[in-house]
XYZ file of C-alpha atoms in Angstrom:
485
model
C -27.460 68.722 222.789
C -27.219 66.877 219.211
C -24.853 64.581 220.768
C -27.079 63.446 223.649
C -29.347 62.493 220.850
C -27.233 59.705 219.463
C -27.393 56.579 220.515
C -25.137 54.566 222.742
C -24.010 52.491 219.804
C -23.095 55.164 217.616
C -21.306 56.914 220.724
C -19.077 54.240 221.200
C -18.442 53.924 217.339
C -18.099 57.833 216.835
C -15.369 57.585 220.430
C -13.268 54.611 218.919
C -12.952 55.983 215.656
C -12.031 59.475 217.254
C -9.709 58.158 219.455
C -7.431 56.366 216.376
C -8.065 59.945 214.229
C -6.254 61.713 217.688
C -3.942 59.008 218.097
C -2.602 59.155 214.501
C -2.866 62.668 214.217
C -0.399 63.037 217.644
C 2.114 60.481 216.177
C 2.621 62.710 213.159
C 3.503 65.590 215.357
C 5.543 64.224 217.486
C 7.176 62.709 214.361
C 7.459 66.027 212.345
C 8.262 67.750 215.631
C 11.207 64.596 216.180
C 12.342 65.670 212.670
C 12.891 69.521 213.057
C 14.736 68.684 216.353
C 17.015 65.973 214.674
C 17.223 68.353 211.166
C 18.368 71.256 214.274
C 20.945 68.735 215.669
C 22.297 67.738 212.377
C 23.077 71.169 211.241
C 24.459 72.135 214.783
C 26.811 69.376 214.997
C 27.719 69.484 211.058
C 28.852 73.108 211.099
C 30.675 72.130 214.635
C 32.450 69.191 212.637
C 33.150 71.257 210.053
C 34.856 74.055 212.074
C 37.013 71.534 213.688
C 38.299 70.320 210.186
C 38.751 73.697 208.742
C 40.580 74.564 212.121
C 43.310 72.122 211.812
C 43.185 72.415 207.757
C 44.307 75.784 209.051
C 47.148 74.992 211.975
C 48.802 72.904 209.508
C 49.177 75.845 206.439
C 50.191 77.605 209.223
C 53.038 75.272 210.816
C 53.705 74.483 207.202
C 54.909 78.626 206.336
C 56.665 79.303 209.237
C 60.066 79.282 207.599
C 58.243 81.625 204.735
C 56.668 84.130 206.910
C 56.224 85.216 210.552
C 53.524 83.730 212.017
C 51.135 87.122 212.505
C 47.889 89.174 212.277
C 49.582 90.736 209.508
C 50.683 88.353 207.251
C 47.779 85.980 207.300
C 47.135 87.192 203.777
C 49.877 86.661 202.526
C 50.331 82.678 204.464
C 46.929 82.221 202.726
C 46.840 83.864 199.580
C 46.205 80.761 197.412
C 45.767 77.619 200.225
C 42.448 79.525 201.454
C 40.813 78.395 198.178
C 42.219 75.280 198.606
C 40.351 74.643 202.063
C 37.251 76.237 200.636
C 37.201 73.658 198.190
C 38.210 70.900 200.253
C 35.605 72.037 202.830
C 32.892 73.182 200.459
C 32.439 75.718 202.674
C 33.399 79.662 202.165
C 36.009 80.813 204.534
C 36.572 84.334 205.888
C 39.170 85.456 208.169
C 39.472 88.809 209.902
C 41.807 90.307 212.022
C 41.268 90.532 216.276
C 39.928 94.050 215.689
C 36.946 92.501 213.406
C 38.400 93.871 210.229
C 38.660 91.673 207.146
C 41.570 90.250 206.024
C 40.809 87.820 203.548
C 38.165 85.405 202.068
C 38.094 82.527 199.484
C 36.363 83.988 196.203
C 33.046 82.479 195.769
C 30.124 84.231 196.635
C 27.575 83.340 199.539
C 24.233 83.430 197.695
C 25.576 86.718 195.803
C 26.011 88.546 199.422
C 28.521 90.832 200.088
C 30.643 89.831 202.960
C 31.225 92.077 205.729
C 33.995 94.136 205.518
C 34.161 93.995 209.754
C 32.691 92.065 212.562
C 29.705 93.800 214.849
C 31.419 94.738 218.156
C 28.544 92.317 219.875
C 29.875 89.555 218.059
C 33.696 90.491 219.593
C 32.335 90.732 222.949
C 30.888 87.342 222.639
C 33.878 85.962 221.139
C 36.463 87.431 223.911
C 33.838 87.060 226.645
C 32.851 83.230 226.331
C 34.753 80.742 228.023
C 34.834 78.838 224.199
C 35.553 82.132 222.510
C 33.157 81.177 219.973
C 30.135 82.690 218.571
C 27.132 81.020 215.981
C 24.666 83.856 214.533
C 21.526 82.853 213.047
C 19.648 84.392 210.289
C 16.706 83.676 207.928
C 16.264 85.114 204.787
C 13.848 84.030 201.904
C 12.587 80.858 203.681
C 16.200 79.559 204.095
C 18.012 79.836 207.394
C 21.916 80.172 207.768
C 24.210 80.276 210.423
C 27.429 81.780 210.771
C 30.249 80.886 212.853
C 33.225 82.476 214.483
C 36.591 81.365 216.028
C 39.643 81.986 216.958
C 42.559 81.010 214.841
C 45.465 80.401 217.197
C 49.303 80.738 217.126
C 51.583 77.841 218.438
C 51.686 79.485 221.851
C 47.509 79.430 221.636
C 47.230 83.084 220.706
C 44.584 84.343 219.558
C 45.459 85.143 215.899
C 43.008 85.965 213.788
C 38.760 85.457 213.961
C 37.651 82.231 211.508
C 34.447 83.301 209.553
C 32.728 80.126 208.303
C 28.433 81.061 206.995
C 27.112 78.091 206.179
C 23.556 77.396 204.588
C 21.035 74.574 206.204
C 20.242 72.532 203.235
C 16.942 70.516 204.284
C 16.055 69.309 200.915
C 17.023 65.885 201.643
C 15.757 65.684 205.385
C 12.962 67.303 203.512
C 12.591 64.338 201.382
C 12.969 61.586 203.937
C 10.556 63.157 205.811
C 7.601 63.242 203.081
C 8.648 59.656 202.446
C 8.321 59.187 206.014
C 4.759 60.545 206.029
C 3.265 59.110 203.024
C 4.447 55.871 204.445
C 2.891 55.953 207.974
C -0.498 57.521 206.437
C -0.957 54.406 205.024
C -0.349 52.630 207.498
C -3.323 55.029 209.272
C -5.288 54.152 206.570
C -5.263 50.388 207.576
C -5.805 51.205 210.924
C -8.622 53.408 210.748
C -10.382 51.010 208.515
C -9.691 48.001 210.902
C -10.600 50.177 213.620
C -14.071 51.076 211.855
C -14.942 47.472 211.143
C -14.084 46.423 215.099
C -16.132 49.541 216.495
C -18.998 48.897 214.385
C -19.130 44.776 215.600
C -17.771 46.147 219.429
C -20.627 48.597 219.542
C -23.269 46.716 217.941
C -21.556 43.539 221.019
C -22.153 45.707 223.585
C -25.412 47.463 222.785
C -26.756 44.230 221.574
C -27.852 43.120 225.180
C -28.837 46.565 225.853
C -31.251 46.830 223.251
C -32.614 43.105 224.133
C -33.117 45.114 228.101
C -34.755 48.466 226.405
C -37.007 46.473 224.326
C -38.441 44.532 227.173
C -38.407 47.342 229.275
C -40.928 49.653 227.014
C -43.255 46.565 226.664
C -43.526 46.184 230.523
C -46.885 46.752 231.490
C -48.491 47.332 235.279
C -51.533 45.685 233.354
C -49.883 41.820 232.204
C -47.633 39.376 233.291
C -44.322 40.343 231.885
C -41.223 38.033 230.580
C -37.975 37.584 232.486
C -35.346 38.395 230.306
C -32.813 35.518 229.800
C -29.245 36.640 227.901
C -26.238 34.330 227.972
C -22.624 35.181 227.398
C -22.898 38.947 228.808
C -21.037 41.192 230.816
C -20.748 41.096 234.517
C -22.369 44.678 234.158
C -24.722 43.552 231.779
C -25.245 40.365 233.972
C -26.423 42.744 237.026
C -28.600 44.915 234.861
C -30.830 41.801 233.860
C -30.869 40.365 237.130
C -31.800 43.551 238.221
C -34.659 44.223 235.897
C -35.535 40.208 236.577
C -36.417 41.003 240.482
C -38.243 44.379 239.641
C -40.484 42.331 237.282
C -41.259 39.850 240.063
C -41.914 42.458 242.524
C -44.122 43.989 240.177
C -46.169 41.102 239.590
C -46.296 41.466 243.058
C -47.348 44.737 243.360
C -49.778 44.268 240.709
C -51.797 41.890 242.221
C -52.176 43.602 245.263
C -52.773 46.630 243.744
C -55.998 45.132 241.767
C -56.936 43.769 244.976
C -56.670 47.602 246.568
C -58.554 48.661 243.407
C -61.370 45.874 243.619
C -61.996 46.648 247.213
C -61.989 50.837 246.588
C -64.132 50.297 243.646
C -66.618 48.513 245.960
C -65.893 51.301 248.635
C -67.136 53.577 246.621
C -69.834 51.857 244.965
C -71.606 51.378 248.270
C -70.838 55.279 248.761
C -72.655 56.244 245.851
C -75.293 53.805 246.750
C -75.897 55.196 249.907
C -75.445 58.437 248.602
C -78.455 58.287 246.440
C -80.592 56.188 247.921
C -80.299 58.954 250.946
C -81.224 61.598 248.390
C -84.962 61.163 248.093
C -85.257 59.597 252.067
C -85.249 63.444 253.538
C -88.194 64.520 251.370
C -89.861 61.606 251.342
C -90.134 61.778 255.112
C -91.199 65.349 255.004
C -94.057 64.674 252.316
C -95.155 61.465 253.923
C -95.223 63.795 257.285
C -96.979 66.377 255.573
C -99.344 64.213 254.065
C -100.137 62.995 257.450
C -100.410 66.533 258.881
C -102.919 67.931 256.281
C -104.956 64.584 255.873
C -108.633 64.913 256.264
C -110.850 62.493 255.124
C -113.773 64.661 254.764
C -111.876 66.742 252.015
C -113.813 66.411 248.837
C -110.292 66.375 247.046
C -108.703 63.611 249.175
C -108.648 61.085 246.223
C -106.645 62.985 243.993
C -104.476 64.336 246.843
C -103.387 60.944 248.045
C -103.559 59.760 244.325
C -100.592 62.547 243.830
C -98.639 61.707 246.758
C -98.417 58.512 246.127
C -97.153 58.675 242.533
C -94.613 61.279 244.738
C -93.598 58.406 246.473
C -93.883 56.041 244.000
C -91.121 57.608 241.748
C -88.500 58.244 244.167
C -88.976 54.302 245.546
C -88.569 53.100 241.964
C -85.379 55.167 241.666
C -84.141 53.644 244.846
C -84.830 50.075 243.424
C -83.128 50.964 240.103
C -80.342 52.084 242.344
C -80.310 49.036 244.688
C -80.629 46.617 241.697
C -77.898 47.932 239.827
C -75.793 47.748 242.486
C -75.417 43.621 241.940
C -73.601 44.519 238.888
C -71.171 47.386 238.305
C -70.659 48.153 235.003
C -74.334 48.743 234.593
C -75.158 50.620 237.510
C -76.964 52.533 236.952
C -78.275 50.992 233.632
C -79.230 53.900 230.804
C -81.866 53.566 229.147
C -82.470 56.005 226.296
C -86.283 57.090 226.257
C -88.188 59.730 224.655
C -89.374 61.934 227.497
C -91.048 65.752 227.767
C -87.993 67.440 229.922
C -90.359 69.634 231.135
C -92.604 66.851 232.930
C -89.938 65.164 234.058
C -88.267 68.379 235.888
C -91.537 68.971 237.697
C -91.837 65.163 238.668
C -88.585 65.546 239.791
C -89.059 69.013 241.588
C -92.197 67.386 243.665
C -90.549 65.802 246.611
C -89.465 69.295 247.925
C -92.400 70.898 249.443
C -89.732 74.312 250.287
C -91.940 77.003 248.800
C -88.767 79.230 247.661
C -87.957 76.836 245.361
C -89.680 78.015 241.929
C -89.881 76.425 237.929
C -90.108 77.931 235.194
C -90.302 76.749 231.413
C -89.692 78.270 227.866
C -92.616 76.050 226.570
C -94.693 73.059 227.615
C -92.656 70.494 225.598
C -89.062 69.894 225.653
C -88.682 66.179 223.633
C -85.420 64.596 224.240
C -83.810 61.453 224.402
C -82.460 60.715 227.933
C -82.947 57.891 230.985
C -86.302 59.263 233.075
C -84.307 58.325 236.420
C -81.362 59.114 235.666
C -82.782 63.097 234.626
C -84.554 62.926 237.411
C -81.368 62.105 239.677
C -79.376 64.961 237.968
C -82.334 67.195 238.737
C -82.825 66.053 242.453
C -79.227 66.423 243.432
C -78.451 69.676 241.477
C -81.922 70.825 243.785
C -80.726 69.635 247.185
C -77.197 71.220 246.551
C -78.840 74.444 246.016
C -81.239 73.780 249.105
C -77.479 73.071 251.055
C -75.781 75.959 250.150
C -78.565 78.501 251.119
C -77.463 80.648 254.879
C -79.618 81.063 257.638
C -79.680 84.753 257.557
C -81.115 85.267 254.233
C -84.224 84.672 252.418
C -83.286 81.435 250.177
C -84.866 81.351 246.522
C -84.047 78.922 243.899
C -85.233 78.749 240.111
C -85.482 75.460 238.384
C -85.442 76.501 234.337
C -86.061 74.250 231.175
C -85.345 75.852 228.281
C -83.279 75.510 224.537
C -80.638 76.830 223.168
C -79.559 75.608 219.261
C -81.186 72.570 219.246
C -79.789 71.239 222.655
C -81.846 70.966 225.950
C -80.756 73.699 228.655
C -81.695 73.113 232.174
C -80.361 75.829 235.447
C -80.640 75.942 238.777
C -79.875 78.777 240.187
C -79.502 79.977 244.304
C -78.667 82.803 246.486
C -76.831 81.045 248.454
C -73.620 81.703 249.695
C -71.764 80.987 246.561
C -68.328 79.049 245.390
C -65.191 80.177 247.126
C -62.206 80.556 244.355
C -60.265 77.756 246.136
C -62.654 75.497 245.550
C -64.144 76.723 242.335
C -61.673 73.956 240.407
C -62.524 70.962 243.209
C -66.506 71.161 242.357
C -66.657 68.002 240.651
C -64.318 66.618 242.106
C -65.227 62.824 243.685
C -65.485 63.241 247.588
C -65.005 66.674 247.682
C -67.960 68.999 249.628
C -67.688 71.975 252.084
C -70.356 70.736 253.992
C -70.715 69.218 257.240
C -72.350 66.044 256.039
C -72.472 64.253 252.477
C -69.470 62.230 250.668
C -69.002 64.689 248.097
C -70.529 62.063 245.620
C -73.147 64.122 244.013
C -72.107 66.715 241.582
C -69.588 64.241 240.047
C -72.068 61.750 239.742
C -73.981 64.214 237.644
C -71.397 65.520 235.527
C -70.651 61.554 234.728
C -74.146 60.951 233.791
C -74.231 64.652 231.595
C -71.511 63.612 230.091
C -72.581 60.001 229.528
C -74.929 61.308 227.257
C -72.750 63.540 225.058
C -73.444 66.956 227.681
C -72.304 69.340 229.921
C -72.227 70.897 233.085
C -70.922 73.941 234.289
C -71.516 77.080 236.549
C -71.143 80.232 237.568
C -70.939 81.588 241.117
C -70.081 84.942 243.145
C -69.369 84.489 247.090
C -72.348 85.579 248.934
C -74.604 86.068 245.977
C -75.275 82.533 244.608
C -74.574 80.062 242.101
C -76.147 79.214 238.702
C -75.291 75.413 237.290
C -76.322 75.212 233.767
C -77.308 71.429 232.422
C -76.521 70.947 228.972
C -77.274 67.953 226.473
C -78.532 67.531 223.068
C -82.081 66.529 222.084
C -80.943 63.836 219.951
């Protein structure tokens, strides 16, 4: 995982210099390894050399005493009583010779590295010796970090009979293969040491070559923006891969461009869409009751009624209200970042709420207050929009095989102004518990959907909240809140 972290750069830095550590590190192995193969080979063919001298060192004592003694097993101690010394010390090599049955029959003096010598051969080493088309037999030993081998022939008579068995041990001196070898080593490892520098200083200008270009693309890739017109990237002298990669990143910009322009078109014209939604959707809001009062009005209108003044005075401050919201409505529509405009007034909650509650004439709807005065600072329309549309939801939701009530309550709770509404309707399903406030979203027949997330934006617009609770089948209780100040 850590090495995912680094960057490209150091990657290809870390790889180059890795790759000239493994290189040098498998030249000095196959060099050692070279050396214990040739230091094998040397000793192999030395002691072979060797044997062959000694061999015809041997043939000639022998030719050389025939007129002295008979040429047998028998009397090779006696043909070699003092001339064996002579060989060793020609030879520099010890020299033991025993008879065909493996016993000893004579050796030159000086010790082996203080051994004892065998005073017979193992039978193993006869059996190789008889059994082998060469009739000749090396045994290997170590002992005390030093490895010797130890040779065996036949000496033969002038009709090539076997004779007697040639005994030659002989100790693999490596001290001065040893020595060329260290010399070897420390010479090369400087030579590394060259290499791995020059190899640091090209990786670090190769990586920072390559990357170079790259960073130029990553750079002007995290400052592309859906938002601004965005630079082409322009790089000479690059790689064909690099080449592609900027030419690449060159069309997406001018598609983007593109695509940005069309999609601010998309957005201006769904902005508007919805605009003229909400528009519609308010300024349908107080139409329904409206109607119903104005028909009511005309229902129960008698102009004898001592109280007609004062009724018509009422309805037609009713009426009054709900056409000035609809003009604030339709007026802020000719500008959209003010509709609807907010103006912050000092207003008695309480009045408002009722002012707001009487273009419903449904007499299951019911209000209720903690005291006569609420004071707060908030728009009059825009409370009484939150109010209207929290109503008419509640009037929406109710069945038609159950007694509807809703209660309308103004109250406080730690200095901030607390408004419910609360239904028997038929509740909020836990599907769509999380989709409430959602823009367009309704489970009614009819509506956009526009009108509980048009008041949560103008709750929260003034530093509030909205939220509810509801059971299926039993109702629903929104709770309004926002501070006094």
């Amino acid at each position: 995982m850590k090495l995912k972290k680094l960057s490209l750069r150091t990657r290809i830095f870390l790889a180059m210099i890795l790759l000239v550590l493994m290189a040098s590190i498998l030249i000095s192995a196959v060099a050692i390894y070279q050396y214990k193969e040739e230091t094998h080979d040397y000793h192999t063919e030395r002691l072979g050399r060797k044997e062959d001298n000694i061999q015809s060192h041997i043939k000639r004592v022998i030719n050389g005493r025939q007129n002295t003694w008979e040429v047998k097993t028998e009397n090779i101690p006696l043909i070699f009583k003092e001339e064996i010394y002579n060989i060793a010390d020609i030879h520099k090599l010890q020299i033991i010779l025993y008879d065909l049955e493996g016993s000893l029959l004579i050796t030159s003096k000086a010790s082996f590295q203080k051994q004892e010598i065998d005073e017979c051969i193992d039978a193993h080493i006869l059996n190789e010796l008889s059994n082998t088309s060469e009739h000749r037999y090396v045994d290997k030993l170590k002992e005390n970090g030093e490895t010797f081998q130890s040779s065996y022939t036949y000496i033969l008579d002038n009709r090539s009979k076997p004779l007697a068995i040639l005994n030659i041990p002989y100790l693999e001196n490596d001290d001065f293969l040893s020595k060329e070898l260290n010399e070897f080593l420390e010479r090369i490892s400087y030579a590394y040491l060259f290499i791995l520098l020059t190899a640091i200083g090209i990786a670090f200008l190769l990586s920072k070559y390559i990357t170079k270009s790259l960073k130029t693309i990553s750079d002007k890739i995290n400052t592309t923006r859906l938002e601004k017109r965005n630079e082409r990237i322009e790089i000479d002298d690059t790689s064909e891969e690099i080449s592609t990669l900027v030419s690449s990143y060159n069309s997406m910009i001018d598609e983007l461009e593109e695509s940005a322009v069309q999609l601010a078109r998309s957005e201006r014209e769904q902005a508007w869409r919805e605009m003229a939604k909400q528009v519609a959707h308010e300024i349908k809001n107080p139409l329904t009751p409206m109607r119903l009062t104005v028909q009511n009005f005309q229902r129960k209108f008698d102009p004898q009624d001592e109280n007609i003044h004062s009724k018509l005075d009422e309805y037609t401050k009713t009426l009054i209200q709900q056409i000035d919201t609809m003009s604030s409505i339709a007026s802020a529509f000719s500008n959209f970042a003010k509709m609807p405009a907010q103006q912050n007034e000092t207003l008695n909650v309480v009045n408002i709420v009722k002012l707001a509650l009487d273009i419903f004439n449904e007499d299951y709807i019911f209000f209720t207050a903690e005291k006569e005065e609420i004071i707060a600072k908030f728009d009059r329309t825009q409370l009484i929009r939150v109010v209207t549309n929290l109503v008419k939801n509640a009037i929406q939701a109710m069945p038609n095989n159950k007694t509807p009530k809703i209660v309308i309550n103004v109250g406080t709770n730690n200095g901030d102004v607390v408004i419910t509404v609360a239904d028997n309707g038929s509740g909020v399903s836990e599907d769509n518990k999380d989709k409430v406030f959602e823009p367009k979203f309704t489970t009614k027949t009819s509506g956009m959907g526009l009108g509980l997330a048009m008041v949560k934006n103008i709750v929260e617009t003034y530093k509030g909240s909205i939220s509810f609770v509801s059971e299926k089948n039993k109702g629903t209780t929104f709770k309004v809140t926002f501070p006094k100040e």
